[in-house]
CSV table of C-alpha atoms and ligand atoms in Angstrom, one decimal:
chain,number,residue,atom,x,y,z
A,1,MET,CA,-3.5,-17.0,-1.5
A,2,SER,CA,-1.7,-19.2,-3.2
A,3,ALA,CA,1.8,-20.8,-1.8
A,4,PHE,CA,5.0,-19.1,-2.3
A,5,LYS,CA,8.4,-20.1,-1.5
A,6,THR,CA,10.5,-17.9,1.1
A,7,LEU,CA,14.0,-17.6,2.1
A,8,ASP,CA,13.7,-20.4,4.4
A,9,ASP,CA,13.4,-22.6,1.2
A,10,LEU,CA,16.6,-21.8,0.2
A,11,GLY,CA,19.4,-24.3,0.5
A,12,ASP,CA,23.2,-23.4,0.6
A,13,VAL,CA,23.6,-20.1,-1.0
A,14,THR,CA,27.5,-19.4,-0.5
A,15,GLY,CA,28.6,-17.7,-3.4
A,16,LYS,CA,25.6,-17.9,-5.2
A,17,VAL,CA,24.2,-14.7,-7.0
A,18,ALA,CA,20.9,-13.5,-6.0
A,19,LEU,CA,18.7,-11.0,-7.9
A,20,VAL,CA,16.8,-9.2,-5.0
A,21,ARG,CA,13.9,-7.1,-6.5
A,22,VAL,CA,13.6,-4.0,-3.9
A,23,ASP,CA,11.6,-0.7,-3.2
A,24,LEU,CA,14.1,2.0,-3.5
A,25,ASN,CA,11.6,4.6,-5.2
A,26,LEU,CA,12.6,7.0,-2.3
A,27,PRO,CA,11.6,10.4,-1.4
A,28,MET,CA,14.4,12.5,-2.0
A,29,GLN,CA,15.2,16.4,-2.0
A,30,ASP,CA,18.3,18.1,-3.7
A,31,ALA,CA,19.8,14.4,-4.1
A,32,VAL,CA,19.6,13.6,-0.5
A,33,VAL,CA,17.2,10.6,0.6
A,34,THR,CA,14.8,12.7,3.3
A,35,ASP,CA,13.0,9.0,4.5
A,36,ASP,CA,14.5,5.6,4.5
A,37,THR,CA,11.7,3.9,5.2
A,38,ARG,CA,11.6,1.5,2.2
A,39,ILE,CA,15.3,1.0,2.9
A,40,ARG,CA,14.3,-0.3,6.3
A,41,ALA,CA,12.0,-2.5,5.0
A,42,ALA,CA,14.2,-4.4,2.6
A,43,ALA,CA,17.1,-4.6,5.0
A,44,PRO,CA,16.0,-7.8,6.9
A,45,THR,CA,16.1,-9.7,3.4
A,46,VAL,CA,19.2,-8.1,2.1
A,47,LEU,CA,21.1,-8.8,5.3
A,48,GLU,CA,19.6,-12.3,5.6
A,49,LEU,CA,20.8,-13.3,2.2
A,50,ALA,CA,24.5,-11.5,2.7
A,51,GLU,CA,24.5,-13.4,5.9
A,52,LYS,CA,23.8,-17.0,4.1
A,53,GLY,CA,27.0,-16.0,1.9
A,54,ALA,CA,25.0,-14.9,-1.4
A,55,LYS,CA,26.4,-12.2,-3.6
A,56,VAL,CA,23.5,-9.9,-3.5
A,57,LEU,CA,22.4,-7.8,-6.5
A,58,LEU,CA,19.5,-5.3,-5.6
A,59,LEU,CA,17.1,-4.1,-8.6
A,60,ALA,CA,15.2,-1.1,-8.3
A,61,HIS,CA,13.4,1.5,-10.2
A,62,PHE,CA,13.3,5.1,-9.4
A,63,GLY,CA,11.1,7.8,-10.9
A,64,ARG,CA,9.7,7.5,-14.3
A,65,PRO,CA,12.6,8.1,-17.2
A,66,LYS,CA,10.7,6.1,-19.4
A,67,GLY,CA,13.6,4.0,-20.8
A,68,GLU,CA,16.2,6.5,-21.1
A,69,ARG,CA,19.5,7.1,-18.7
A,70,VAL,CA,18.3,10.3,-17.0
A,71,SER,CA,21.6,11.3,-14.7
A,72,THR,CA,19.2,12.7,-12.0
A,73,GLN,CA,17.3,9.7,-11.8
A,74,SER,CA,20.5,7.5,-11.1
A,75,LEU,CA,20.2,5.1,-8.2
A,76,SER,CA,23.9,5.5,-7.7
A,77,MET,CA,22.3,8.7,-5.5
A,78,VAL,CA,20.8,6.2,-2.8
A,79,VAL,CA,23.9,4.3,-2.3
A,80,GLY,CA,25.2,6.3,0.8
A,81,ALA,CA,21.5,5.9,2.3
A,82,VAL,CA,21.6,2.4,1.9
A,83,GLU,CA,25.0,1.7,3.3
A,84,LYS,CA,23.9,3.6,6.2
A,85,VAL,CA,20.9,1.5,7.1
A,86,LEU,CA,22.6,-1.7,6.2
A,87,GLY,CA,25.7,-0.7,8.2
A,88,LYS,CA,27.6,-2.4,5.3
A,89,GLU,CA,29.6,-1.0,2.3
A,90,VAL,CA,27.4,-1.5,-0.9
A,91,MET,CA,29.0,-1.2,-4.7
A,92,PHE,CA,27.2,0.6,-7.4
A,93,VAL,CA,26.9,-0.9,-10.7
A,94,PRO,CA,25.9,1.6,-13.4
A,95,GLU,CA,24.2,-1.5,-15.6
A,96,ILE,CA,21.7,-4.3,-15.0
A,97,ALA,CA,22.6,-6.7,-17.4
A,98,GLY,CA,25.7,-7.6,-19.7
A,99,ASP,CA,29.6,-7.6,-19.0
A,100,VAL,CA,29.7,-4.7,-16.3
A,101,VAL,CA,27.4,-6.7,-14.1
A,102,LYS,CA,29.0,-10.2,-14.8
A,103,GLN,CA,32.5,-8.2,-14.1
A,104,ALA,CA,30.9,-6.9,-10.7
A,105,VAL,CA,29.8,-10.3,-9.8
A,106,GLY,CA,33.3,-11.7,-10.4
A,107,ILE,CA,34.6,-8.8,-7.8
A,108,LEU,CA,32.1,-9.4,-5.3
A,109,ARG,CA,32.9,-12.1,-2.5
A,110,ALA,CA,30.2,-14.1,-0.8
A,111,GLY,CA,28.2,-11.8,1.4
A,112,ASP,CA,28.7,-8.5,-0.2
A,113,ILE,CA,26.1,-6.2,-1.6
A,114,ALA,CA,25.5,-4.6,-5.1
A,115,ILE,CA,22.8,-1.7,-6.2
A,116,LEU,CA,22.2,-1.8,-9.9
A,117,GLU,CA,21.4,1.0,-11.9
A,118,ASN,CA,17.5,2.2,-12.2
A,119,THR,CA,15.7,-0.9,-14.0
A,120,ARG,CA,13.5,1.8,-15.6
A,121,PHE,CA,16.5,3.3,-17.7
A,122,TRP,CA,15.7,0.4,-19.9
A,123,LYS,CA,12.6,0.2,-22.3
A,124,GLY,CA,12.3,-3.5,-21.6
A,125,GLU,CA,11.6,-3.1,-18.0
A,126,GLU,CA,7.9,-1.8,-18.3
A,127,LYS,CA,7.4,-3.9,-21.2
A,128,ASN,CA,8.7,-7.0,-19.6
A,129,ASP,CA,10.6,-7.8,-22.5
A,130,PRO,CA,12.0,-11.5,-22.6
A,131,GLU,CA,15.4,-10.6,-24.0
A,132,LEU,CA,15.9,-8.1,-21.1
A,133,VAL,CA,14.6,-10.8,-18.5
A,134,LYS,CA,16.9,-13.5,-20.2
A,135,ALA,CA,19.8,-10.8,-20.0
A,136,ILE,CA,19.5,-10.0,-16.4
A,137,ALA,CA,18.9,-13.5,-15.2
A,138,ALA,CA,22.2,-14.6,-17.1
A,139,ASN,CA,24.2,-13.2,-14.3
A,140,ALA,CA,22.5,-14.9,-11.4
A,141,ASP,CA,21.6,-18.0,-9.5
A,142,PHE,CA,18.1,-17.0,-8.3
A,143,TYR,CA,15.8,-14.4,-7.8
A,144,VAL,CA,13.8,-12.8,-4.4
A,145,ASN,CA,10.9,-10.2,-4.9
A,146,ASP,CA,10.8,-7.9,-1.5
A,147,ALA,CA,8.6,-5.4,-3.1
A,148,PHE,CA,5.2,-5.4,-2.9
A,149,SER,CA,4.8,-2.2,-3.7
A,150,ALA,CA,5.7,-3.0,-7.0
A,151,ALA,CA,4.0,-6.3,-7.6
A,152,HIS,CA,0.8,-4.7,-9.2
A,153,ARG,CA,3.2,-4.3,-12.2
A,154,ALA,CA,4.2,-7.0,-14.6
A,155,HIS,CA,7.5,-5.7,-15.3
A,156,ALA,CA,10.7,-7.7,-16.1
A,157,THR,CA,12.3,-7.3,-12.9
A,158,THR,CA,8.8,-7.4,-11.0
A,159,GLU,CA,7.4,-10.6,-13.0
A,160,GLY,CA,9.3,-11.8,-15.6
A,161,LEU,CA,12.4,-12.9,-13.7
A,162,ALA,CA,10.3,-15.0,-11.4
A,163,HIS,CA,9.6,-17.1,-14.7
A,164,VAL,CA,13.3,-17.7,-15.5
A,165,LEU,CA,15.3,-18.1,-12.0
A,166,PRO,CA,14.0,-19.8,-9.0
A,167,ALA,CA,11.7,-17.2,-7.1
A,168,TYR,CA,11.3,-16.6,-3.7
A,169,ALA,CA,9.5,-14.1,-1.4
A,170,GLY,CA,11.6,-11.7,0.7
A,171,ARG,CA,10.9,-11.2,4.3
A,172,SER,CA,8.7,-7.9,3.6
A,173,MET,CA,7.1,-9.3,0.7
A,174,GLN,CA,5.8,-12.3,3.0
A,175,ALA,CA,5.0,-10.3,5.8
A,176,GLU,CA,2.7,-8.4,3.7
A,177,LEU,CA,1.0,-11.2,1.8
A,178,GLU,CA,0.5,-13.1,5.4
A,179,ALA,CA,-1.1,-10.0,6.6
A,180,LEU,CA,-3.2,-9.3,3.7
A,181,ASP,CA,-4.2,-13.0,4.0
A,182,LYS,CA,-5.3,-12.9,7.4
A,183,ALA,CA,-7.5,-9.6,6.5
A,184,LEU,CA,-9.1,-10.3,3.5
A,185,GLY,CA,-8.0,-14.0,2.2
A,186,LYS,CA,-8.9,-16.2,5.2
A,187,PRO,CA,-10.1,-13.7,7.8
A,188,GLU,CA,-11.5,-14.5,11.2
A,189,LYS,CA,-15.4,-13.4,11.3
A,190,PRO,CA,-17.0,-10.9,11.6
A,191,VAL,CA,-15.1,-8.8,9.0
A,192,ALA,CA,-15.5,-5.2,9.0
A,193,ALA,CA,-13.9,-2.7,6.3
A,194,VAL,CA,-13.7,0.7,6.8
A,195,VAL,CA,-13.3,2.9,3.2
A,196,GLY,CA,-13.3,6.7,3.6
A,197,GLY,CA,-11.5,9.4,1.3
A,198,ALA,CA,-12.3,11.9,-1.1
A,199,LYS,CA,-14.1,10.6,-3.7
A,200,VAL,CA,-16.1,7.2,-4.9
A,201,SER,CA,-14.8,7.2,-8.2
A,202,SER,CA,-11.4,6.7,-7.1
A,203,LYS,CA,-12.6,3.6,-5.0
A,204,LEU,CA,-15.3,2.2,-7.2
A,205,ASP,CA,-13.5,-1.5,-7.4
A,206,VAL,CA,-12.7,-1.3,-3.9
A,207,LEU,CA,-16.3,-0.8,-2.6
A,208,LYS,CA,-17.7,-3.2,-5.3
A,209,HIS,CA,-15.6,-6.2,-4.1
A,210,LEU,CA,-15.4,-5.3,-0.5
A,211,VAL,CA,-19.3,-5.6,-0.1
A,212,THR,CA,-19.1,-9.2,-1.3
A,213,GLN,CA,-16.2,-10.1,1.1
A,214,VAL,CA,-17.2,-8.3,4.3
A,215,ASP,CA,-19.8,-8.3,7.0
A,216,HIS,CA,-19.7,-4.6,7.6
A,217,LEU,CA,-18.5,-1.7,5.1
A,218,ILE,CA,-18.0,1.7,7.1
A,219,ILE,CA,-18.3,4.2,4.5
A,220,GLY,CA,-17.0,7.8,5.7
A,221,GLY,CA,-14.8,10.6,4.3
A,222,GLY,CA,-16.4,12.8,1.0
A,223,MET,CA,-17.5,9.3,-0.6
A,224,ALA,CA,-20.0,8.8,2.1
A,225,ASN,CA,-21.7,12.2,0.5
A,226,THR,CA,-22.2,10.4,-2.7
A,227,PHE,CA,-24.0,7.6,-0.8
A,228,LEU,CA,-26.0,9.8,1.3
A,229,ALA,CA,-27.3,11.7,-1.8
A,230,ALA,CA,-28.2,8.4,-3.4
A,231,LYS,CA,-30.3,7.9,-0.6
A,232,GLY,CA,-32.3,11.4,-1.0
A,233,VAL,CA,-30.0,13.0,1.4
A,234,ASP,CA,-29.7,17.0,0.7
A,235,VAL,CA,-25.6,17.3,1.5
A,236,GLY,CA,-25.5,21.3,0.6
A,237,LYS,CA,-22.2,22.6,-0.6
A,238,SER,CA,-20.4,19.0,0.4
A,239,LEU,CA,-18.0,17.5,-2.0
A,240,CYS,CA,-20.3,14.8,-3.9
A,241,GLU,CA,-20.2,12.9,-7.0
A,242,HIS,CA,-24.0,13.5,-7.9
A,243,ASP,CA,-23.2,11.7,-11.7
A,244,LEU,CA,-22.4,8.6,-9.2
A,245,THR,CA,-25.8,8.0,-7.3
A,246,GLY,CA,-26.9,5.4,-9.3
A,247,THR,CA,-23.6,3.6,-8.9
A,248,ALA,CA,-24.0,4.0,-5.3
A,249,ASN,CA,-27.1,2.9,-5.4
A,250,GLU,CA,-26.2,-0.6,-7.2
A,251,ILE,CA,-23.4,-1.2,-4.7
A,252,LEU,CA,-25.9,-0.8,-2.0
A,253,ASP,CA,-28.2,-3.1,-3.8
A,254,THR,CA,-25.2,-5.7,-4.2
A,255,ALA,CA,-24.3,-5.2,-0.5
A,256,ASP,CA,-27.9,-6.3,0.4
A,257,THR,CA,-27.7,-9.2,-1.6
A,258,ALA,CA,-24.5,-10.4,-0.2
A,259,GLY,CA,-25.6,-10.0,3.5
A,260,CYS,CA,-23.1,-7.2,4.1
A,261,THR,CA,-24.3,-4.2,6.2
A,262,VAL,CA,-23.3,-0.5,4.8
A,263,HIS,CA,-23.0,1.7,7.8
A,264,LEU,CA,-23.2,5.6,6.3
A,265,PRO,CA,-23.2,8.3,8.9
A,266,TYR,CA,-26.3,9.4,10.3
A,267,GLU,CA,-24.6,12.4,12.2
A,268,VAL,CA,-21.8,14.7,10.7
A,269,VAL,CA,-19.9,17.6,11.6
A,270,VAL,CA,-20.5,20.6,9.1
A,271,SER,CA,-19.3,24.1,8.3
A,272,LYS,CA,-19.5,26.8,5.8
A,273,GLU,CA,-16.2,27.1,5.0
A,274,PHE,CA,-13.4,24.8,5.0
A,275,ALA,CA,-10.7,26.0,7.5
A,276,ALA,CA,-9.3,25.0,10.9
A,277,ASN,CA,-11.7,25.6,13.7
A,278,PRO,CA,-14.3,27.8,11.8
A,279,PRO,CA,-17.1,29.5,13.8
A,280,SER,CA,-19.6,27.7,11.8
A,281,LEU,CA,-18.5,24.2,12.9
A,282,ARG,CA,-21.7,22.3,14.4
A,283,ALA,CA,-22.5,18.7,14.4
A,284,CYS,CA,-26.1,17.6,13.1
A,285,ASN,CA,-28.1,15.0,11.6
A,286,VAL,CA,-27.5,14.2,8.4
A,287,HIS,CA,-31.2,15.7,7.3
A,288,GLU,CA,-30.1,18.8,8.8
A,289,VAL,CA,-27.2,19.9,6.6
A,290,ALA,CA,-28.3,23.4,5.1
A,291,ALA,CA,-27.8,24.3,1.7
A,292,ASP,CA,-24.5,26.6,2.5
A,293,GLU,CA,-23.2,23.9,4.9
A,294,MET,CA,-20.2,21.5,3.7
A,295,ILE,CA,-20.0,17.9,5.2
A,296,LEU,CA,-16.3,17.5,6.5
A,297,ASP,CA,-16.4,14.7,8.9
A,298,VAL,CA,-18.7,11.9,10.7
A,299,GLY,CA,-20.2,13.2,13.9
A,300,PRO,CA,-19.4,12.1,17.7
A,301,LEU,CA,-22.4,10.2,18.1
A,302,ALA,CA,-22.0,8.2,14.9
A,303,VAL,CA,-18.6,7.4,15.7
A,304,GLU,CA,-19.4,6.0,18.7
A,305,ALA,CA,-22.0,4.0,17.0
A,306,LEU,CA,-19.0,2.7,14.4
A,307,SER,CA,-16.7,1.8,17.5
A,308,ASP,CA,-19.7,-0.3,18.6
A,309,VAL,CA,-19.8,-2.2,15.4
A,310,LEU,CA,-15.9,-2.6,15.5
A,311,LYS,CA,-16.4,-4.3,19.1
A,312,THR,CA,-18.4,-7.0,17.5
A,313,CYS,CA,-15.6,-7.8,14.7
A,314,ARG,CA,-12.6,-9.8,14.3
A,315,THR,CA,-11.1,-8.5,11.7
A,316,LEU,CA,-10.7,-4.9,10.0
A,317,VAL,CA,-9.4,-3.6,6.9
A,318,TRP,CA,-8.8,0.0,6.4
A,319,ASN,CA,-8.5,2.5,3.7
A,320,GLY,CA,-9.3,6.0,3.7
A,321,PRO,CA,-9.7,8.8,6.5
A,322,LEU,CA,-13.4,9.4,7.8
A,323,GLY,CA,-13.3,13.3,7.3
A,324,ALA,CA,-10.8,15.9,6.1
A,325,PHE,CA,-8.4,14.9,8.9
A,326,GLU,CA,-5.4,17.0,7.8
A,327,THR,CA,-7.6,20.3,9.1
A,328,VAL,CA,-8.8,20.4,12.9
A,329,PRO,CA,-10.9,19.2,14.2
A,330,PHE,CA,-12.2,17.2,11.1
A,331,ASP,CA,-9.8,14.6,12.2
A,332,ALA,CA,-12.0,13.7,15.1
A,333,ALA,CA,-13.7,10.9,13.9
A,334,THR,CA,-11.0,9.2,12.1
A,335,VAL,CA,-8.5,9.6,15.3
A,336,ALA,CA,-11.5,8.2,17.4
A,337,LEU,CA,-12.1,5.2,15.5
A,338,ALA,CA,-8.4,4.4,14.9
A,339,LYS,CA,-8.1,4.7,18.9
A,340,THR,CA,-10.5,1.9,19.1
A,341,ALA,CA,-9.4,-0.1,16.4
A,342,ALA,CA,-5.8,0.0,17.9
A,343,ALA,CA,-7.1,-0.9,21.7
A,344,LEU,CA,-9.0,-3.8,20.3
A,345,THR,CA,-5.8,-4.8,18.4
A,346,ARG,CA,-4.0,-4.4,21.5
A,347,GLU,CA,-6.2,-6.5,23.8
A,348,GLY,CA,-6.2,-9.4,21.1
A,349,SER,CA,-9.6,-9.5,19.8
A,350,LEU,CA,-9.3,-7.7,16.4
A,351,VAL,CA,-6.9,-8.2,13.3
A,352,SER,CA,-6.4,-4.8,12.0
A,353,VAL,CA,-4.9,-4.1,8.5
A,354,ALA,CA,-4.7,-0.6,7.2
A,355,GLY,CA,-3.2,0.9,4.1
A,356,GLY,CA,-3.2,4.0,1.4
A,357,GLY,CA,-1.1,7.0,1.4
A,358,ASP,CA,-3.5,9.5,3.3
A,359,THR,CA,-4.7,6.7,5.5
A,360,VAL,CA,-1.1,5.8,6.8
A,361,ALA,CA,-0.7,9.7,7.7
A,362,ALA,CA,-3.8,9.7,9.4
A,363,LEU,CA,-2.9,6.7,11.7
A,364,ASN,CA,0.3,8.4,12.6
A,365,HIS,CA,-1.4,11.6,13.2
A,366,ALA,CA,-3.7,9.6,15.7
A,367,GLY,CA,-0.5,7.9,17.0
A,368,VAL,CA,-1.8,4.4,16.9
A,369,ALA,CA,0.1,3.3,13.5
A,370,GLY,CA,2.2,0.9,15.8
A,371,ASP,CA,-0.6,-0.6,17.3
A,372,PHE,CA,-2.3,-2.0,14.3
A,373,SER,CA,-1.5,-5.7,13.4
A,374,TYR,CA,0.0,-4.4,10.1
A,375,ILE,CA,0.1,-1.1,7.9
A,376,SER,CA,0.7,-1.5,4.4
A,377,THR,CA,2.9,1.7,2.8
A,378,ALA,CA,2.3,-0.3,-0.6
A,379,GLY,CA,0.0,2.4,-2.2
A,380,GLY,CA,-1.5,1.4,-5.3
A,381,ALA,CA,-0.5,-2.4,-5.1
A,382,PHE,CA,-2.6,-2.1,-1.8
A,383,LEU,CA,-5.7,-0.6,-3.3
A,384,GLU,CA,-5.4,-3.3,-6.1
A,385,TRP,CA,-5.2,-5.8,-3.7
A,386,MET,CA,-8.4,-4.4,-2.0
A,387,GLU,CA,-10.1,-4.5,-5.1
A,388,GLY,CA,-9.7,-8.3,-5.3
A,389,LYS,CA,-7.0,-8.3,-8.0
A,390,GLU,CA,-4.4,-10.8,-8.6
A,391,LEU,CA,-1.2,-9.2,-8.5
A,392,PRO,CA,1.2,-10.2,-11.4
A,393,GLY,CA,4.3,-9.9,-9.1
A,394,VAL,CA,2.6,-12.1,-6.6
A,395,ALA,CA,1.0,-14.6,-9.3
A,396,ALA,CA,4.4,-15.3,-10.5
A,397,LEU,CA,6.0,-16.2,-7.1
A,398,SER,CA,3.0,-19.1,-6.5
A,399,VAL,CA,4.6,-22.5,-6.8
B,1,LIG,P1,-5.8,7.1,0.7
B,1,LIG,O1,-4.7,7.7,0.3
B,1,LIG,O2,-5.6,6.7,2.1
B,1,LIG,O3,-6.5,6.0,-0.4
B,1,LIG,P2,-7.5,9.1,-0.4
B,1,LIG,O4,-6.5,9.7,-1.0
B,1,LIG,O5,-8.7,8.4,-1.2
B,1,LIG,O6,-7.3,8.5,1.1
B,1,LIG,O7,-8.5,10.2,0.7
B,1,LIG,C1,-7.9,11.0,1.3
B,1,LIG,C2,-8.6,12.7,1.1
B,1,LIG,O8,-9.7,12.5,1.5
B,1,LIG,C3,-8.0,13.5,2.3
B,1,LIG,O9,-7.1,14.3,1.6
B,1,LIG,C4,-8.8,14.3,3.0
B,1,LIG,O10,-9.1,15.3,3.3
B,1,LIG,C5,-10.3,13.6,2.2
B,1,LIG,N1,-11.5,13.9,2.6
B,1,LIG,C6,-12.2,12.9,3.6
B,1,LIG,N2,-13.0,13.3,4.0
B,1,LIG,C7,-13.6,14.4,3.1
B,1,LIG,C8,-14.9,15.3,3.2
B,1,LIG,N3,-15.9,15.1,3.8
B,1,LIG,N4,-14.8,16.3,2.3
B,1,LIG,C9,-13.4,16.4,1.6
B,1,LIG,N5,-12.6,15.8,1.2
B,1,LIG,C10,-12.5,14.9,2.4
B,2,LIG,MG1,-4.3,9.7,-1.1
């Protein structure tokens, strides 16, 4: 990870105008915010800048209005929820550049906060149009990016602004980058990665990158079936991408060359139907799966063996559940391995970083999300980072 400036590097910002890119792409129902996690993530940066006396202008996108003003996607809808989290009054400005913003800046006092309109109402946002970048920057003195979740996109407000204004990482961006660096940048070895989820095809680049980076790759979930099939195992009616068995073998070969040990389940939980607690449920060796059975979770003995692997490791990065965790008892392997990782982290012997929509849900379900060293809620950006890609929004911050 290259170096970047943080809020610690700011001089006196009293009365200066800060453009702060945050993630306000909030879950909403009938124009009401149903989950304020992302606001709470941005709050430390916004409040710190306000306390330092800056005039804080928040920039964010909401939904996919594709360069048009769509009234049902106006960020005016989130003002109340943001005020509630910040405990401060917040002004709404229905533009992102030009005289209206200039006038608002004139009205704001040092320490005041405003939310500008949905950046994606302007076509230049997603095109990273230099004219739009210039126009937004014209009303401000410096730029802070606190939206890691949008950093995989080179848009005007996620990347462009960093080139025309003094640029800083916000606290939430800083925490994310530091955690990810500890997990894959300069990790303490041995490093284990858990990759699960439904399909190999959705995580090919993640697997290809990880086998060159980690000491142990634990593959679970539906994607393990494709690897088992590649090794000649009959996986019955399991979810399996038979057309990708060649690719799976290539990944196993790369792992071999790189000295990465790949752990596939040798024992699995199977059932004839996909339902909660089905009567046909059983655990068996991978070589004993019947033609009419589906593999829906890693077996209890295999999970114990995986726990033993984690006990020998210092760092863990995890994306994807080990089984169809939404349906009991196919959550068992994910919950058991998550509990082991959590206990090792609490003891101080493991740095554990996890991310992915369903992964975060699974770790919450296991009741251990708070025990992991870091949980990323960044979705697409987290996966691109796991693929070893340089994120444009992060690269633009580097000094
Ligand atoms: P994330 O959102 O954390 O990146 P994914 O979306 O890749 O994770 O994968 C999660 C999905 O994979 C879950 O819906 C889960 O039910 C499914 N899954 C895991 N194991 C299996 C399996 N053996 N068979 C079918 N689906 C599975
Ligand atoms: Mg998912």
